[in-house]
PDB file of C-alpha atoms in Angstrom:
ATOM      1  CA  MET A   4    -119.904 -38.976 -30.439  1.00  0.00           C
ATOM      2  CA  LYS A   5    -121.361 -39.870 -33.812  1.00  0.00           C
ATOM      3  CA  ARG A   6    -119.749 -41.737 -36.296  1.00  0.00           C
ATOM      4  CA  ARG A   7    -120.050 -39.146 -39.141  1.00  0.00           C
ATOM      5  CA  ASP A   8    -117.933 -36.875 -36.073  1.00  0.00           C
ATOM      6  CA  PHE A   9    -115.285 -39.524 -35.690  1.00  0.00           C
ATOM      7  CA  ILE A  10    -114.506 -39.984 -39.257  1.00  0.00           C
ATOM      8  CA  ASN A  11    -114.583 -36.352 -40.526  1.00  0.00           C
ATOM      9  CA  TRP A  12    -111.562 -35.605 -36.863  1.00  0.00           C
ATOM     10  CA  VAL A  13    -109.792 -38.651 -38.723  1.00  0.00           C
ATOM     11  CA  GLY A  14    -109.834 -37.350 -42.354  1.00  0.00           C
ATOM     12  CA  LEU A  15    -109.205 -34.018 -41.158  1.00  0.00           C
ATOM     13  CA  GLY A  16    -105.978 -35.421 -39.001  1.00  0.00           C
ATOM     14  CA  CYS A  17    -104.608 -37.061 -41.872  1.00  0.00           C
ATOM     15  CA  LEU A  18    -105.326 -34.452 -44.170  1.00  0.00           C
ATOM     16  CA  ALA A  19    -103.076 -32.005 -41.413  1.00  0.00           C
ATOM     17  CA  SER A  20    -100.800 -34.265 -40.754  1.00  0.00           C
ATOM     18  CA  SER A  21     -99.592 -34.429 -44.720  1.00  0.00           C
ATOM     19  CA  LEU A  22     -99.901 -31.023 -45.305  1.00  0.00           C
ATOM     20  CA  PRO A  23     -96.458 -29.877 -44.229  1.00  0.00           C
ATOM     21  CA  VAL A  24     -95.335 -32.592 -46.588  1.00  0.00           C
ATOM     22  CA  ALA A  25     -97.620 -31.665 -49.334  1.00  0.00           C
ATOM     23  CA  ILE A  26     -95.731 -27.811 -48.637  1.00  0.00           C
ATOM     24  CA  ALA A  27     -92.340 -29.074 -48.561  1.00  0.00           C
ATOM     25  CA  ALA A  28     -92.908 -30.850 -52.291  1.00  0.00           C
ATOM     26  CA  CYS A  29     -94.366 -28.062 -54.067  1.00  0.00           C
ATOM     27  CA  SER A  30     -91.716 -25.085 -52.367  1.00  0.00           C
ATOM     28  CA  PRO A  31     -90.513 -23.271 -55.277  1.00  0.00           C
ATOM     29  CA  GLU A  32     -86.657 -23.171 -53.275  1.00  0.00           C
ATOM     30  CA  THR A  33     -84.395 -25.556 -54.698  1.00  0.00           C
ATOM     31  CA  SER A  34     -81.766 -24.676 -52.166  1.00  0.00           C
ATOM     32  CA  THR A  35     -78.130 -25.891 -53.216  1.00  0.00           C
ATOM     33  CA  SER A  36     -76.846 -27.250 -50.100  1.00  0.00           C
ATOM     34  CA  ALA A  37     -80.470 -29.383 -49.891  1.00  0.00           C
ATOM     35  CA  ASN A  38     -79.481 -30.656 -53.899  1.00  0.00           C
ATOM     36  CA  ALA A  39     -76.045 -30.828 -52.894  1.00  0.00           C
ATOM     37  CA  ALA A  40     -76.415 -33.222 -50.121  1.00  0.00           C
ATOM     38  CA  THR A  41     -78.618 -35.700 -51.771  1.00  0.00           C
ATOM     39  CA  LYS A  42     -75.737 -36.374 -54.063  1.00  0.00           C
ATOM     40  CA  GLY A  43     -72.526 -36.387 -50.804  1.00  0.00           C
ATOM     41  CA  TRP A  44     -71.408 -32.990 -50.957  1.00  0.00           C
ATOM     42  CA  GLN A  45     -71.906 -30.756 -47.747  1.00  0.00           C
ATOM     43  CA  LYS A  46     -71.893 -27.299 -48.179  1.00  0.00           C
ATOM     44  CA  VAL A  47     -68.961 -26.504 -45.642  1.00  0.00           C
ATOM     45  CA  GLY A  48     -69.145 -22.522 -46.453  1.00  0.00           C
ATOM     46  CA  THR A  49     -69.810 -19.367 -48.510  1.00  0.00           C
ATOM     47  CA  VAL A  50     -67.414 -17.911 -51.519  1.00  0.00           C
ATOM     48  CA  ALA A  51     -67.422 -14.239 -49.768  1.00  0.00           C
ATOM     49  CA  GLN A  52     -65.982 -16.299 -46.825  1.00  0.00           C
ATOM     50  CA  LEU A  53     -63.052 -18.023 -49.478  1.00  0.00           C
ATOM     51  CA  ASP A  54     -62.324 -14.703 -50.742  1.00  0.00           C
ATOM     52  CA  LYS A  55     -61.549 -13.082 -47.806  1.00  0.00           C
ATOM     53  CA  THR A  56     -58.697 -15.149 -47.102  1.00  0.00           C
ATOM     54  CA  GLY A  57     -57.979 -17.446 -49.406  1.00  0.00           C
ATOM     55  CA  GLN A  58     -59.121 -20.283 -46.316  1.00  0.00           C
ATOM     56  CA  LEU A  59     -61.719 -21.609 -45.070  1.00  0.00           C
ATOM     57  CA  LEU A  60     -61.292 -23.902 -42.543  1.00  0.00           C
ATOM     58  CA  VAL A  61     -64.779 -25.135 -40.873  1.00  0.00           C
ATOM     59  CA  GLU A  62     -63.700 -27.557 -37.531  1.00  0.00           C
ATOM     60  CA  ASP A  63     -67.328 -28.684 -37.619  1.00  0.00           C
ATOM     61  CA  SER A  64     -68.963 -29.697 -40.736  1.00  0.00           C
ATOM     62  CA  THR A  65     -71.029 -32.968 -41.030  1.00  0.00           C
ATOM     63  CA  ILE A  66     -67.957 -34.831 -42.677  1.00  0.00           C
ATOM     64  CA  GLY A  67     -65.369 -33.883 -39.786  1.00  0.00           C
ATOM     65  CA  ALA A  68     -63.202 -30.955 -40.031  1.00  0.00           C
ATOM     66  CA  VAL A  69     -62.682 -29.312 -43.282  1.00  0.00           C
ATOM     67  CA  LEU A  70     -59.212 -26.678 -44.811  1.00  0.00           C
ATOM     68  CA  VAL A  71     -60.368 -25.971 -48.312  1.00  0.00           C
ATOM     69  CA  VAL A  72     -57.809 -23.328 -49.944  1.00  0.00           C
ATOM     70  CA  GLY A  73     -58.255 -21.537 -53.274  1.00  0.00           C
ATOM     71  CA  THR A  74     -60.299 -18.233 -54.565  1.00  0.00           C
ATOM     72  CA  SER A  75     -63.732 -17.974 -56.651  1.00  0.00           C
ATOM     73  CA  LYS A  76     -61.061 -17.037 -59.815  1.00  0.00           C
ATOM     74  CA  ALA A  77     -59.355 -20.647 -59.778  1.00  0.00           C
ATOM     75  CA  ALA A  78     -62.661 -22.446 -59.117  1.00  0.00           C
ATOM     76  CA  LYS A  79     -60.965 -25.532 -60.917  1.00  0.00           C
ATOM     77  CA  ASN A  80     -58.633 -25.158 -58.661  1.00  0.00           C
ATOM     78  CA  LEU A  81     -59.878 -25.419 -54.848  1.00  0.00           C
ATOM     79  CA  ILE A  82     -58.001 -27.662 -52.532  1.00  0.00           C
ATOM     80  CA  ALA A  83     -59.692 -29.392 -49.553  1.00  0.00           C
ATOM     81  CA  VAL A  84     -58.669 -31.952 -46.757  1.00  0.00           C
ATOM     82  CA  ASN A  85     -58.854 -32.622 -43.421  1.00  0.00           C
ATOM     83  CA  PRO A  86     -57.064 -30.093 -41.743  1.00  0.00           C
ATOM     84  CA  THR A  87     -55.340 -32.986 -38.689  1.00  0.00           C
ATOM     85  CA  CYS A  88     -51.444 -34.078 -39.256  1.00  0.00           C
ATOM     86  CA  THR A  89     -51.435 -37.736 -40.009  1.00  0.00           C
ATOM     87  CA  HIS A  90     -48.298 -37.623 -37.067  1.00  0.00           C
ATOM     88  CA  GLN A  91     -49.861 -36.568 -34.254  1.00  0.00           C
ATOM     89  CA  GLY A  92     -52.883 -34.803 -35.119  1.00  0.00           C
ATOM     90  CA  CYS A  93     -52.157 -30.872 -34.715  1.00  0.00           C
ATOM     91  CA  SER A  94     -53.958 -28.521 -37.095  1.00  0.00           C
ATOM     92  CA  ILE A  95     -52.114 -27.996 -40.629  1.00  0.00           C
ATOM     93  CA  ASP A  96     -51.630 -24.755 -42.318  1.00  0.00           C
ATOM     94  CA  TRP A  97     -51.339 -23.901 -45.686  1.00  0.00           C
ATOM     95  CA  ASN A  98     -47.914 -22.225 -46.954  1.00  0.00           C
ATOM     96  CA  ALA A  99     -48.998 -20.752 -49.711  1.00  0.00           C
ATOM     97  CA  LYS A 100     -45.586 -19.589 -51.376  1.00  0.00           C
ATOM     98  CA  GLN A 101     -44.426 -23.103 -50.808  1.00  0.00           C
ATOM     99  CA  SER A 102     -47.405 -24.502 -52.404  1.00  0.00           C
ATOM    100  CA  LYS A 103     -47.632 -26.629 -48.890  1.00  0.00           C
ATOM    101  CA  PHE A 104     -49.353 -27.927 -45.757  1.00  0.00           C
ATOM    102  CA  VAL A 105     -47.222 -27.246 -43.440  1.00  0.00           C
ATOM    103  CA  CYS A 106     -47.824 -29.053 -39.722  1.00  0.00           C
ATOM    104  CA  PRO A 107     -46.691 -25.977 -36.904  1.00  0.00           C
ATOM    105  CA  CYS A 108     -45.511 -28.929 -34.279  1.00  0.00           C
ATOM    106  CA  HIS A 109     -43.266 -31.043 -35.887  1.00  0.00           C
ATOM    107  CA  GLY A 110     -42.504 -29.286 -39.464  1.00  0.00           C
ATOM    108  CA  ALA A 111     -43.779 -31.799 -41.553  1.00  0.00           C
ATOM    109  CA  LYS A 112     -45.149 -31.164 -45.446  1.00  0.00           C
ATOM    110  CA  PHE A 113     -48.065 -32.218 -47.047  1.00  0.00           C
ATOM    111  CA  ALA A 114     -48.609 -31.485 -51.048  1.00  0.00           C
ATOM    112  CA  PRO A 115     -51.595 -29.757 -52.102  1.00  0.00           C
ATOM    113  CA  ASP A 116     -53.264 -33.730 -53.142  1.00  0.00           C
ATOM    114  CA  GLY A 117     -52.507 -34.128 -49.483  1.00  0.00           C
ATOM    115  CA  LYS A 118     -49.579 -36.710 -49.439  1.00  0.00           C
ATOM    116  CA  ALA A 119     -46.554 -36.810 -46.685  1.00  0.00           C
ATOM    117  CA  GLN A 120     -43.639 -34.638 -48.524  1.00  0.00           C
ATOM    118  CA  GLU A 121     -41.442 -34.463 -45.354  1.00  0.00           C
ATOM    119  CA  GLY A 122     -41.478 -36.508 -41.708  1.00  0.00           C
ATOM    120  CA  PRO A 123     -42.062 -37.354 -39.526  1.00  0.00           C
ATOM    121  CA  ALA A 124     -45.904 -37.804 -41.055  1.00  0.00           C
ATOM    122  CA  LYS A 125     -45.947 -40.657 -43.221  1.00  0.00           C
ATOM    123  CA  LYS A 126     -49.204 -41.266 -44.142  1.00  0.00           C
ATOM    124  CA  PRO A 127     -51.437 -38.693 -46.376  1.00  0.00           C
ATOM    125  CA  LEU A 128     -53.929 -36.230 -45.601  1.00  0.00           C
ATOM    126  CA  LYS A 129     -57.329 -36.979 -45.805  1.00  0.00           C
ATOM    127  CA  THR A 130     -58.414 -34.725 -49.449  1.00  0.00           C
ATOM    128  CA  TYR A 131     -62.179 -33.561 -50.999  1.00  0.00           C
ATOM    129  CA  GLN A 132     -63.366 -32.874 -53.633  1.00  0.00           C
ATOM    130  CA  ALA A 133     -63.995 -29.296 -54.062  1.00  0.00           C
ATOM    131  CA  LYS A 134     -66.599 -26.956 -55.671  1.00  0.00           C
ATOM    132  CA  ILE A 135     -68.342 -23.723 -55.904  1.00  0.00           C
ATOM    133  CA  GLU A 136     -72.451 -23.994 -57.232  1.00  0.00           C
ATOM    134  CA  GLY A 137     -74.523 -21.229 -56.256  1.00  0.00           C
ATOM    135  CA  GLY A 138     -72.312 -19.221 -53.842  1.00  0.00           C
ATOM    136  CA  SER A 139     -71.652 -21.321 -51.590  1.00  0.00           C
ATOM    137  CA  ILE A 140     -68.791 -23.242 -51.274  1.00  0.00           C
ATOM    138  CA  LEU A 141     -69.363 -27.586 -51.491  1.00  0.00           C
ATOM    139  CA  VAL A 142     -67.439 -30.419 -50.611  1.00  0.00           C
ATOM    140  CA  LYS A 143     -66.852 -34.022 -51.426  1.00  0.00           C
ATOM    141  CA  ALA A 144     -65.301 -37.405 -49.440  1.00  0.00           C
ATOM    142  CA  THR A 145     -63.302 -38.722 -51.737  1.00  0.00           C
TER     143      THR A 145
END
């Protein structure tokens, strides 16, 4: 192989390997989840999913299990917690009438901010910041 052919192939290889990066950088798509992920926010669902029942449970997000309670009409009042009871690990439920999280296993009750109110649980639930952006529900560890 001639030196000129070799240099042409190396140059072509460098150009081809940098092409995906150049395409991604020039792409007009600025995904909400991509922008949010750089700031610590994680997409856990959509507004449609949340509005359907008033709560959204995601058990396998990148930050752990998340239960978001609220609606898009009251986006400033979204509540997001890890739905694992701090007593023995059961999955808690949201009781809208009482505005509390309740553990069905042993009756522990938690305030909307995650603080334990009635035993046997003594530790609070892990909480997250929650917001709506572009039709997506985003959460961030506090």
